[in-house]
Short mmCIF file of C-alpha atoms in Angstrom, two decimals:
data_model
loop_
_atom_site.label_atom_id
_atom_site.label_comp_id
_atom_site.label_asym_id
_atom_site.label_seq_id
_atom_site.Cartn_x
_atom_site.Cartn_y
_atom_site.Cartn_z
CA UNK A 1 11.01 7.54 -49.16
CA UNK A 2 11.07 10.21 -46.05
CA UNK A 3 8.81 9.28 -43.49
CA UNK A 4 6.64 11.53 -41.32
CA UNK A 5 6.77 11.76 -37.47
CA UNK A 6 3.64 12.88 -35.67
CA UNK A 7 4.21 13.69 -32.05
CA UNK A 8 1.16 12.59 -30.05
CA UNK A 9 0.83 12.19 -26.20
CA UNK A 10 -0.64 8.56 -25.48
CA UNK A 11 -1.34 5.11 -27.69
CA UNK A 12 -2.74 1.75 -26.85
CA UNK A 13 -1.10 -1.41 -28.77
CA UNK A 14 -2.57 -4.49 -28.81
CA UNK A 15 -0.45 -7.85 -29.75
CA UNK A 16 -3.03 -10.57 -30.37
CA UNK A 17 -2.63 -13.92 -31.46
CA UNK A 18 -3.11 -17.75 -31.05
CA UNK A 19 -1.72 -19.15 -27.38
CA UNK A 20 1.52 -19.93 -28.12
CA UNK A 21 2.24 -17.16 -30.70
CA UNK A 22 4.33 -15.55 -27.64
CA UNK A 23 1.97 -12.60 -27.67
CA UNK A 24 2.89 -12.10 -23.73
CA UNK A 25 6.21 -12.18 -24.18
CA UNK A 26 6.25 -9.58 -26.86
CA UNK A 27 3.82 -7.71 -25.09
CA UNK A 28 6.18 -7.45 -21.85
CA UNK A 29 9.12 -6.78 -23.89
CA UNK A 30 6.89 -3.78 -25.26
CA UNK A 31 6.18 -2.35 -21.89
CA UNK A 32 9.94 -2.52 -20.47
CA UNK A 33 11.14 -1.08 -23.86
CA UNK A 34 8.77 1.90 -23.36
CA UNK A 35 9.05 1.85 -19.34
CA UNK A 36 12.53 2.15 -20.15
CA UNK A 37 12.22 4.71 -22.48
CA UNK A 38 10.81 7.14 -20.13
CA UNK A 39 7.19 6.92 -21.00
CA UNK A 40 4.11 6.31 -18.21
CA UNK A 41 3.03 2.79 -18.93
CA UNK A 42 0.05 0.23 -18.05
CA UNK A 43 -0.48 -3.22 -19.44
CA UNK A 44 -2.88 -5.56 -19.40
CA UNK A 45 -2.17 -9.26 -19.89
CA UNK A 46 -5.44 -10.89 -21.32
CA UNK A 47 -5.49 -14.83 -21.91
CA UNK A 48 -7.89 -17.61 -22.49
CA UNK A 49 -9.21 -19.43 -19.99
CA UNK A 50 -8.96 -22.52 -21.00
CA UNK A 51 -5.51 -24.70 -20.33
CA UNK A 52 -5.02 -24.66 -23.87
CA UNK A 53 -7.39 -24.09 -26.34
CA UNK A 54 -7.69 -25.63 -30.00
CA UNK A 55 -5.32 -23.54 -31.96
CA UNK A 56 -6.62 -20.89 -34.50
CA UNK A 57 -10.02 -21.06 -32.41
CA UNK A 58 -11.66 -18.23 -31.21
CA UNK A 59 -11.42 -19.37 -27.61
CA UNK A 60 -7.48 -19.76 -28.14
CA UNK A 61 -6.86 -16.33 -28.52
CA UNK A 62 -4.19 -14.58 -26.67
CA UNK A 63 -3.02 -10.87 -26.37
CA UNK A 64 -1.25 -8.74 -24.31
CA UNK A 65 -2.27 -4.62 -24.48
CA UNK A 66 -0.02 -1.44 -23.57
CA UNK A 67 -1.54 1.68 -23.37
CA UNK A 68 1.66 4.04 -22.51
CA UNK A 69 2.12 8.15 -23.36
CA UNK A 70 3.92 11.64 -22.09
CA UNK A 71 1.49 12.15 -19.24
CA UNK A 72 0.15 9.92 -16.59
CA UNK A 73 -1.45 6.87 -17.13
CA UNK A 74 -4.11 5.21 -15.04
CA UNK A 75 -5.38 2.39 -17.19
CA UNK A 76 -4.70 -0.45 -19.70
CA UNK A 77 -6.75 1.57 -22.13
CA UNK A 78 -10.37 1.15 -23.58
CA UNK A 79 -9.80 1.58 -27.41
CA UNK A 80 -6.46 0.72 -28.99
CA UNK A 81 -4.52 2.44 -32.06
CA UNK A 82 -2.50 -0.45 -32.97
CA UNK A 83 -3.21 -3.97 -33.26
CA UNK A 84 -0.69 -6.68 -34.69
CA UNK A 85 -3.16 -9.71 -35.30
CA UNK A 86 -1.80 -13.14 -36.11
CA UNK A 87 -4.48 -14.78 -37.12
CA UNK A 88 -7.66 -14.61 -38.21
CA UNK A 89 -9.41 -14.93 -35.07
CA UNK A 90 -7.16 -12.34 -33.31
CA UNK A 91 -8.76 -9.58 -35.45
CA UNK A 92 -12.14 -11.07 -35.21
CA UNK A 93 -11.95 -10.94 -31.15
CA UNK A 94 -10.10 -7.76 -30.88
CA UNK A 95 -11.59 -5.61 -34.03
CA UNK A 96 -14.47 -4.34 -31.72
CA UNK A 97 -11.63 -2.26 -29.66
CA UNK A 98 -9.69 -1.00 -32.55
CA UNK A 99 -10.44 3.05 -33.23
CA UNK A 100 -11.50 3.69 -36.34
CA UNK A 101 -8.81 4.92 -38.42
CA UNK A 102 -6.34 2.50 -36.48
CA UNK A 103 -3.23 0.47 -37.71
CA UNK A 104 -3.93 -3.26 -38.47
CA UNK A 105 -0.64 -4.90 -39.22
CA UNK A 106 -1.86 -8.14 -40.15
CA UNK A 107 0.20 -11.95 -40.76
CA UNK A 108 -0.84 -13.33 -43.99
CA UNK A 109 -0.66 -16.65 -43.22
CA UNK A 110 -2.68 -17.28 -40.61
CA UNK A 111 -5.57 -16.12 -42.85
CA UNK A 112 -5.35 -18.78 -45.12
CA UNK A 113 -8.86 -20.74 -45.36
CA UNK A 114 -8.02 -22.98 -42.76
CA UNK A 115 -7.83 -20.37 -40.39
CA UNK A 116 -10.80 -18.23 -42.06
CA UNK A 117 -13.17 -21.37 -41.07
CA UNK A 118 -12.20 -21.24 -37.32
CA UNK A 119 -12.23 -17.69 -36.88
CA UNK A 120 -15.79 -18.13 -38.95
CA UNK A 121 -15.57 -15.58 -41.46
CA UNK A 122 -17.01 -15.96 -44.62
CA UNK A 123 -14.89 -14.38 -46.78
CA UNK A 124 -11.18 -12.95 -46.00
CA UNK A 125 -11.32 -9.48 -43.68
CA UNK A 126 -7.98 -8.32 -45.88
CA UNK A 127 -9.75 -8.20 -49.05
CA UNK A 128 -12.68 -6.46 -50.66
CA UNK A 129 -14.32 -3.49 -48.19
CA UNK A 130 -14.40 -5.52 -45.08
CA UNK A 131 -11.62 -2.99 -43.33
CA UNK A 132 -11.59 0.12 -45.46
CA UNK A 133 -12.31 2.09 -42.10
CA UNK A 134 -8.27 1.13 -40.68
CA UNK A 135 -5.02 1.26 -42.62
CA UNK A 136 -4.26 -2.25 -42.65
CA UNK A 137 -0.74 -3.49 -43.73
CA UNK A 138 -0.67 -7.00 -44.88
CA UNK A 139 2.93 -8.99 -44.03
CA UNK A 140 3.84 -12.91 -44.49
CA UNK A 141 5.88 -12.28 -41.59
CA UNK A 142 7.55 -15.84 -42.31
CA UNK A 143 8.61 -15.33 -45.63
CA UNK A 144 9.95 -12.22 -44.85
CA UNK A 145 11.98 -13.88 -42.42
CA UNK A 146 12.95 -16.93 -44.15
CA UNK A 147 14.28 -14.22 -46.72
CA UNK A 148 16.22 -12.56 -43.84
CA UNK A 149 17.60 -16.12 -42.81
CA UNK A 150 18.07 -17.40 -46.48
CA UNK A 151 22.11 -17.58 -46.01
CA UNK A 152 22.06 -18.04 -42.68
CA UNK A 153 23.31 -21.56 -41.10
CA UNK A 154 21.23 -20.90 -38.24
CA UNK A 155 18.57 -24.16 -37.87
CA UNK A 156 15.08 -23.22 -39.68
CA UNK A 157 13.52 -24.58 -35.94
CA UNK A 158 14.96 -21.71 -33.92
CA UNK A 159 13.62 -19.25 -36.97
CA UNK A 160 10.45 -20.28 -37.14
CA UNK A 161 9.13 -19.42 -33.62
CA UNK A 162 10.64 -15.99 -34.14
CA UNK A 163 7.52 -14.07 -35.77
CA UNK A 164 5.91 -13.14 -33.29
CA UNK A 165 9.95 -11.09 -32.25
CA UNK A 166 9.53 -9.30 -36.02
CA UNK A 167 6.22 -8.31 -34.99
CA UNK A 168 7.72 -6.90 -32.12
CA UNK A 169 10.42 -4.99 -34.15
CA UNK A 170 7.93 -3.41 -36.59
CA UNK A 171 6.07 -2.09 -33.20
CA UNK A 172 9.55 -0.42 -31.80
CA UNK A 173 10.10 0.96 -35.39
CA UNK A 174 6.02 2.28 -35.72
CA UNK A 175 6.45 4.34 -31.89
CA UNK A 176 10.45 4.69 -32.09
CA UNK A 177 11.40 2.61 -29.28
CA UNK A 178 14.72 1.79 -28.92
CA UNK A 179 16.17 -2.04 -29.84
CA UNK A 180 18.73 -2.32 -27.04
CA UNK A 181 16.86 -3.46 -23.95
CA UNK A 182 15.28 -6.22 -25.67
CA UNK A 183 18.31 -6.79 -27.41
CA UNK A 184 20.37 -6.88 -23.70
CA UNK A 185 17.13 -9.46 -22.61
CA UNK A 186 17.91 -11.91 -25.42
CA UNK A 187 21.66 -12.61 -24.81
CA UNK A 188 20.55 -12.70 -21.27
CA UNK A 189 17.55 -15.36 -21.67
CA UNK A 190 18.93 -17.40 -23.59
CA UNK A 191 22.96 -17.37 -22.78
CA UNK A 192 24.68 -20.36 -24.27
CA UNK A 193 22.16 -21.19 -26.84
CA UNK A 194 23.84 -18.76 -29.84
CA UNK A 195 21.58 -19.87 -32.55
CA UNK A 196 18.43 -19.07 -30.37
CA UNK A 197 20.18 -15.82 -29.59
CA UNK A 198 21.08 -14.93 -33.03
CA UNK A 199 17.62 -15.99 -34.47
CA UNK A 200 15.64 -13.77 -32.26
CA UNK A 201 17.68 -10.41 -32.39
CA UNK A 202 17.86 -11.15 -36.46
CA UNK A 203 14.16 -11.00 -36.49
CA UNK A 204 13.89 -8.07 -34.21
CA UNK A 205 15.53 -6.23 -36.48
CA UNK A 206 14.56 -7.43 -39.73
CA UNK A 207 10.93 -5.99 -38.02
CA UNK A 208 12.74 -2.73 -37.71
CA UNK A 209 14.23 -2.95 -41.22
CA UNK A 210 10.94 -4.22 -43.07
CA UNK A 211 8.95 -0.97 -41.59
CA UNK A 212 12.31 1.12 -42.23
CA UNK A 213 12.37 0.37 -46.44
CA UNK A 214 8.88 -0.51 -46.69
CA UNK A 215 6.82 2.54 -48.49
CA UNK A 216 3.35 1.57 -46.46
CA UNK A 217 4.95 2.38 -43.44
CA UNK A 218 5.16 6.10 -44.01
CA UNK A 219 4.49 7.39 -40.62
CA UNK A 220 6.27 7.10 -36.83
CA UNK A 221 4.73 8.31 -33.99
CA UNK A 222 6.55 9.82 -31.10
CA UNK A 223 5.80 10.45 -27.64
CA UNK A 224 8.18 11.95 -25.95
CA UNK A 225 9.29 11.01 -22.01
CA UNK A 226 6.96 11.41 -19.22
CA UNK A 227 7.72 14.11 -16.65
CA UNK A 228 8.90 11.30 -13.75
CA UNK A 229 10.54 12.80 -10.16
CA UNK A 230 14.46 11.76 -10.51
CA UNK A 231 15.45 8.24 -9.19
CA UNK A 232 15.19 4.64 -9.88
CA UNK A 233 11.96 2.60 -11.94
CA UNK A 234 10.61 -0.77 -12.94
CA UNK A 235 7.85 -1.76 -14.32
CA UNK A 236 5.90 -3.42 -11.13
CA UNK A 237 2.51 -5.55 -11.27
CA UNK A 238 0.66 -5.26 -8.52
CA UNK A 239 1.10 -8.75 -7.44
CA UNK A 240 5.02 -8.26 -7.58
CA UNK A 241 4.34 -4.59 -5.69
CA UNK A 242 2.44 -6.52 -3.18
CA UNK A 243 4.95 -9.48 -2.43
CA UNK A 244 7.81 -6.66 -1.85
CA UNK A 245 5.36 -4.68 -0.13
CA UNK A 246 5.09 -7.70 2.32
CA UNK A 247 8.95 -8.52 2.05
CA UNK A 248 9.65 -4.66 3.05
CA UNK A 249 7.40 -4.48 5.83
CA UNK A 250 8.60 -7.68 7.59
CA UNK A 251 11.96 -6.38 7.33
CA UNK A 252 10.86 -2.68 8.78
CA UNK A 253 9.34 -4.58 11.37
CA UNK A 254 12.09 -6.70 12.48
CA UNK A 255 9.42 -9.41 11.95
CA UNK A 256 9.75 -12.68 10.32
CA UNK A 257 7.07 -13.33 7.04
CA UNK A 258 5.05 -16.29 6.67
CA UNK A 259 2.19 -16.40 3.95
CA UNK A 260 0.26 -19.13 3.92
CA UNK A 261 -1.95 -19.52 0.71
CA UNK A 262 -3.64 -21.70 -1.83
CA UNK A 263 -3.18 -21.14 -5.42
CA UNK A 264 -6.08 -19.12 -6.88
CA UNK A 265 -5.78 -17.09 -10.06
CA UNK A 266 -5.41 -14.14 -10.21
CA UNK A 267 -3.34 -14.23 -7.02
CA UNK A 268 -0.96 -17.19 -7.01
CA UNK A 269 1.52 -15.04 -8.37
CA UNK A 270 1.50 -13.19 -4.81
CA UNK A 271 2.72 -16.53 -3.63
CA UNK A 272 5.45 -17.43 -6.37
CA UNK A 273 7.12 -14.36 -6.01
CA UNK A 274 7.75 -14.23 -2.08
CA UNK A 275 8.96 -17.86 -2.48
CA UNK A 276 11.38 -16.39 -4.82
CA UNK A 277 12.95 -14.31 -1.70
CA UNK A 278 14.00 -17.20 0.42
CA UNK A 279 17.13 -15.44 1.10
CA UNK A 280 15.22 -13.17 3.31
CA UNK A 281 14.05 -15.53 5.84
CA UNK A 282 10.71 -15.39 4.41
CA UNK A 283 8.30 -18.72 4.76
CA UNK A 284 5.81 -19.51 2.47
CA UNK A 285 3.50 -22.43 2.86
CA UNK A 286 0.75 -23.90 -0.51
CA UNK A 287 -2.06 -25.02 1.94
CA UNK A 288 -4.29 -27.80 0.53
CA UNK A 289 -7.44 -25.29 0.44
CA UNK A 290 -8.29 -21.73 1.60
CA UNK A 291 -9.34 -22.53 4.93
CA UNK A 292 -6.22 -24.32 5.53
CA UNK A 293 -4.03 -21.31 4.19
CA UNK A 294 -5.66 -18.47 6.58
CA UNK A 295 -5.95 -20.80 9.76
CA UNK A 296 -2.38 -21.24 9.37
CA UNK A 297 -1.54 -17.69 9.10
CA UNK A 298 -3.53 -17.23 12.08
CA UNK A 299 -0.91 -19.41 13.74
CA UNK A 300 2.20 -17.74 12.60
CA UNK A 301 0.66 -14.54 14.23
CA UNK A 302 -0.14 -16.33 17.10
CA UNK A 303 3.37 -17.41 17.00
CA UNK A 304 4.65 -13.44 16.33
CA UNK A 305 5.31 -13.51 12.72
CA UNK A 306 3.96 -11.16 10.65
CA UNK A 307 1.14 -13.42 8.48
CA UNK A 308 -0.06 -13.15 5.30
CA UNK A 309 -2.69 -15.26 2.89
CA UNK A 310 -3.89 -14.57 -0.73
CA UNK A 311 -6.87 -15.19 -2.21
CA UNK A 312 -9.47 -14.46 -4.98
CA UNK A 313 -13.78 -13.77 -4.86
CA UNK A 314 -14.24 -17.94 -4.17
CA UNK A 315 -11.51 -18.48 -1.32
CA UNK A 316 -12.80 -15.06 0.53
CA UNK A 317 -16.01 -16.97 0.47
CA UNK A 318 -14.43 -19.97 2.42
CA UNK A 319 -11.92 -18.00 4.45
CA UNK A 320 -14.79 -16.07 6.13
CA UNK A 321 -14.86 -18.06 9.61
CA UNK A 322 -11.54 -17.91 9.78
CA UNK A 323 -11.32 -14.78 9.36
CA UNK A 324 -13.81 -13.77 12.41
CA UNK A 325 -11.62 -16.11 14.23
CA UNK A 326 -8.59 -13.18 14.00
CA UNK A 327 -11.12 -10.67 14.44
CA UNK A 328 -11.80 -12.13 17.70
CA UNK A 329 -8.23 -13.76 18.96
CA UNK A 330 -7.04 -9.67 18.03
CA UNK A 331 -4.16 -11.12 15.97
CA UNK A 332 -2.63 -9.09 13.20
CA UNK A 333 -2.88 -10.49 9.46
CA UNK A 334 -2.94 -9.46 6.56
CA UNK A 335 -5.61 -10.90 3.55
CA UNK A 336 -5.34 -10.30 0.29
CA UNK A 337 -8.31 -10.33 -2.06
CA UNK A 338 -7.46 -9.98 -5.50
CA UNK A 339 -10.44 -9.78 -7.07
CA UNK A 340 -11.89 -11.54 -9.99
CA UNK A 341 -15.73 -11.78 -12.35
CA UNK A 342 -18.27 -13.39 -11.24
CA UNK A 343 -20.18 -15.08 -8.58
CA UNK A 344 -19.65 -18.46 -7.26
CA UNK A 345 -16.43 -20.24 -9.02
CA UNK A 346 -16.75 -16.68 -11.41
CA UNK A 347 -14.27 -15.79 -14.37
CA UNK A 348 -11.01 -16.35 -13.18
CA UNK A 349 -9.00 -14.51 -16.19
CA UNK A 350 -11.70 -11.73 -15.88
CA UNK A 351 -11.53 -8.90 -13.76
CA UNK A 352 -13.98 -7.18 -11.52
CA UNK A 353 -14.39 -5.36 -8.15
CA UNK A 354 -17.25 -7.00 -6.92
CA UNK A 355 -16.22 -8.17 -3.34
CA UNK A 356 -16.31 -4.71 -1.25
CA UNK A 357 -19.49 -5.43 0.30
CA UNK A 358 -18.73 -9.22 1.12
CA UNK A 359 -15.36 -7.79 2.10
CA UNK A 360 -16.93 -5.45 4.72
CA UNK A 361 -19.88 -7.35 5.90
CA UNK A 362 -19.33 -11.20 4.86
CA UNK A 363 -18.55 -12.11 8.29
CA UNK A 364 -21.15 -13.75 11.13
CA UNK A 365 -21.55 -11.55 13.76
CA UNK A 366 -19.81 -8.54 14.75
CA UNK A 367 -16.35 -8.67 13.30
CA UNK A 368 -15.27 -5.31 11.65
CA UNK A 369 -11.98 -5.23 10.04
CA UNK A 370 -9.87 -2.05 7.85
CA UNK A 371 -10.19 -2.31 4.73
CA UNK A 372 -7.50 -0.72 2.40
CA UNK A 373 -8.16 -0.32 -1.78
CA UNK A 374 -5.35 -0.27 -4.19
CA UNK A 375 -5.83 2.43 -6.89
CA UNK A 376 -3.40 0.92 -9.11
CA UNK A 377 -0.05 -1.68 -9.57
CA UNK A 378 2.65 0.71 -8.21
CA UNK A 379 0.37 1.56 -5.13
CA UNK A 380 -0.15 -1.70 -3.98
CA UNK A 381 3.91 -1.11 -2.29
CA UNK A 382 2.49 1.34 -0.59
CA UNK A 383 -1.02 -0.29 0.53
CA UNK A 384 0.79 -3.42 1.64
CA UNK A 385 3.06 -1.37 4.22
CA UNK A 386 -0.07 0.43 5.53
CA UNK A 387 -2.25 -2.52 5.87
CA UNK A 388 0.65 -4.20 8.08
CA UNK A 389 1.14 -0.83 9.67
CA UNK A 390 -2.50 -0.94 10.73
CA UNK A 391 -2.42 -4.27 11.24
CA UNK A 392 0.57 -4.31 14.22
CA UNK A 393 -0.74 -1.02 15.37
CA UNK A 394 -4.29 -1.75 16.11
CA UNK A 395 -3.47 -5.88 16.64
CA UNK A 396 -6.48 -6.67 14.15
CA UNK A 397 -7.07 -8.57 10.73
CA UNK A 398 -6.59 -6.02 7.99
CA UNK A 399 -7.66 -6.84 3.80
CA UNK A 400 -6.43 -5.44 0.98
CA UNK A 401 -8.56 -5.31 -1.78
CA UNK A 402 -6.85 -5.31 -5.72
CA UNK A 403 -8.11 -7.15 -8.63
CA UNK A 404 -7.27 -8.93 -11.60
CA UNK A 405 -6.15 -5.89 -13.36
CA UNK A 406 -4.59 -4.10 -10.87
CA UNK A 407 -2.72 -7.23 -9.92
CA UNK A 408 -1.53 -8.80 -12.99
CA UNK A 409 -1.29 -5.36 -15.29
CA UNK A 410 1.95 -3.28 -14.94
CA UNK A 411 3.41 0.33 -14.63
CA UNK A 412 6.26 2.31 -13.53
CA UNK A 413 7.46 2.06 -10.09
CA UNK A 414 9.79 4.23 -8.26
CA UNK A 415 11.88 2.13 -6.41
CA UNK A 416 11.82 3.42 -2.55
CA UNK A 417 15.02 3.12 -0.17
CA UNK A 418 14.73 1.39 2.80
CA UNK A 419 16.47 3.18 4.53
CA UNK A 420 13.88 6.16 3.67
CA UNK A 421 10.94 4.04 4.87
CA UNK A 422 9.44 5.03 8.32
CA UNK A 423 10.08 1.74 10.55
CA UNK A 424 6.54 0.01 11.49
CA UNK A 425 6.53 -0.37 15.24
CA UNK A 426 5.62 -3.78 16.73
CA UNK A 427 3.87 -4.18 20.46
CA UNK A 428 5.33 -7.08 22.23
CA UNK A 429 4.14 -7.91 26.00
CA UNK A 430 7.32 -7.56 27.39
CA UNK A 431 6.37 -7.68 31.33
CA UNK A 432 4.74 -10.82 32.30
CA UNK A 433 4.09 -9.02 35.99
CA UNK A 434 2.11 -6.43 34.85
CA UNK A 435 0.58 -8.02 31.74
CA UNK A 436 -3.25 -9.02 31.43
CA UNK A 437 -5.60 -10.43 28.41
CA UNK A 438 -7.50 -7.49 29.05
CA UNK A 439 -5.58 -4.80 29.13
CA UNK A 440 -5.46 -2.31 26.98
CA UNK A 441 -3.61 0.61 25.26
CA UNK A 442 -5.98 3.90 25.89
CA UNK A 443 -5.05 5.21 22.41
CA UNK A 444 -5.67 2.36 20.17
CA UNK A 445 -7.67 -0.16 22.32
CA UNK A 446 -5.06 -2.63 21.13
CA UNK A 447 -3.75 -5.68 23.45
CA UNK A 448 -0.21 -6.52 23.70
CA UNK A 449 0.80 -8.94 21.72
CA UNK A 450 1.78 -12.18 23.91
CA UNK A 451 3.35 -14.83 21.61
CA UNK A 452 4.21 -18.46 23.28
CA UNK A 453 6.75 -19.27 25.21
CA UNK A 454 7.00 -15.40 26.67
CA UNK A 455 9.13 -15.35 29.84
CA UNK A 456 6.84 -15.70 33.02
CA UNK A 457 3.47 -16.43 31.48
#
């Protein structure tokens, strides 16, 4: 049967499913794919926030959403066209967002009764009138692979956990996405380990193939590549864009990096990823609490290294004194704040951007400090080599405000030279004759910056 392409300029996908179902995985793979592809992309990772919730539960539902098209993109998406629901409970929790008229592409069996009682429906959503509003296509996604497998000698363990990869396939076949780059990711994850290998790009395909000869699936949708300036992209989160961003401007300013931090979703990534860049002379210390992380940032500016700390809505609460104290010692550092729901302890796997005023006035006394916003995950780069621009040039405290979306949700990233960067000038006391405490640049107000052990102090 011939099947019908519709060209359209944007879609949201959803991939929902129980934690463990490897709904983030998928989801990523989706957003390189299409990143790859050509097309403007933003994600947005959504998990529970409990460690581990009981499985087929409500609470335990994980999914990961890419809303991608021709023209630019500036959000994860409020309503989604597609949504591939494991469970029962996936399409419970995630119906509300699904356009009417949407694709459901539904697993079978995880709406057996078992699964109908925890997701708390009374009858099952796939039959009768419940879902007459969506064009729902109904797949027992591990017989189908079984069948794919059947003379296989490949160990039914390493098939099993591959449903969530045919999923996956059926998506790349639904907005013609290519198989290669998740193809390339597979022999490189898991190289040495043939039957996981072979498992997983069997099922990717056999996704492809099912959607291919299967008459239900009589329509692809293409979007064709976005309109990008020539040169290099990845996909960036704004965490990642932030921890390069730092990386970059230590190494513009001939400055050594120390970020001092304690782990606080939805930032702690901030802090895994410049530990990742050793190599680079970078130092990264996991302070026992906030107040411990900023005060000893404030020391590595004191001692002339370009400082950093992360933090979410709680730890800004408790870094506060600290941070009048580099208000008032003039040192520059750099805070992060990425922001998260709620007062107090809050939401941490929520989002919000509640913190501005807090960020602006939170602090005893008078202790004014720039503020910079991020207006999405590739612009945090850009922010962070501002803030420490403003930061060395004015020899003050400077935050950067991003939040849980911003931070943790992806999109393409044109990946700068350094070369082409404009170096970030640093203002050493170099004269210990005619140096003073109080003296000051006329243009900027700032003081030098005097770091122990200078020659003649």
């Amino acid at each position: 049967m011939a099947k019908t392409l519709e060209h359209i300029e944007e879609a949201t996908i959803r991939f929902a499913g129980d934690s463990g179902d490897g709904m983030q995985l998928v989801g990523l793979q989706f957003s390189e794919t299409t990143g790859f592809f050509g097309n403007e992309v933003n994600t947005f990772p959504d998990y529970p926030s409990e460690i581990r919730a009981p499985e087929g539960t409500l609470y335990g539902v994980s999914a990961f959403q890419i809303h991608f098209g021709t023209r630019h993109i500036y959000t994860s998406g409020d309503f989604i066209d597609v949504l591939i629901a494991m469970n029962a409970s996936s399409l419970k929790v995630n119906l509300p967002n699904l356009k009417k008229g949407g694709i459901i592409i539904a697993d079978t069996e995880g709406f057996d009764a078992h699964n109908l009682t925890l997701a708390k429906f009374e009858s099952n959503p796939l039959e009768g009138e419940t879902l007459a509003a969506y064009s729902v296509h109904q797949i027992n996604i591990n017989k189908e692979i079984k069948a794919e497998f059947a003379e296989s000698s490949i160990s039914s363990k390493f098939i099993s956990k591959t449903k969530n990869v045919f999923a996956l396939g059926i998506a790349y076949w639904l907005f013609n996405r290519p198989l290669d780059p998740t193809v390339n990711w597979i022999n490189k994850k898991f190289k040495g380990k043939d039957d996981v290998i072979m498992a997983n790009i069997h099922a990717l395909r056999a996704g492809w193939n099912y959607a291919t000869k299967n008459p239900e699936f009589e329509k692809q949708f293409v979007i064709d590549r976005s309109p990008l300036p020539m040169g290099r992209y990845r996909n960036i989160t704004g965490n990642e864009a932030i921890a390069l961003g730092l990386v970059t401007a230590a190494r513009k300013a001939n400055l050594p990096l120390f970020l001092g931090s304690y782990p606080i979703t939805p930032a702690t990534d901030i802090l895994h990823a410049i530990s990742s860049y050793k190599k680079y002379g970078v130092k990264t210390w996991q302070a026992e609490d906030e107040i411990a992380g900023i005060c000893s940032a404030i020391g590595a500016a004191f001692g002339g290294s370009l400082a950093a700390t992360t933090t979410s809505g709680p730890g800004l609460s408790l870094k506060t004194e600290a941070m009048g104290l580099a208000v008032m010692t003039e040192l520059p550092l750099i805070i992060v704040d990425v922001q998260r729901g709620g007062p107090s302890t809050g939401l941490p796997t929520k989002t919000e951007q509640g913190d501005l005023l807090t960020a602006m006035y939170g602090r005893h006394g008078e202790s004014p400090m720039p503020i910079l916003a991020a207006s999405g995950s590739a612009d945090c780069f850009d922010v962070t080599l501002e803030a420490t621009r403003i930061a060395l040039k004015f020899m003050t405290p400077v935050m950067i405000l991003s939040d849980g979306s911003i931070g943790q949700s992806s999109a393409p990233w044109k990946i700068p030279s350094v070369e082409s960067l404009p170096s970030i000038e640093t203002y050493f006391a170099k004269d210990a004759a005619t140096f003073a405490p109080y003296k000051r640049d006329e243009q900027t107000l700032r003081r030098q910056w005097a770091i122990p052990g200078f020659e003649g102090m």
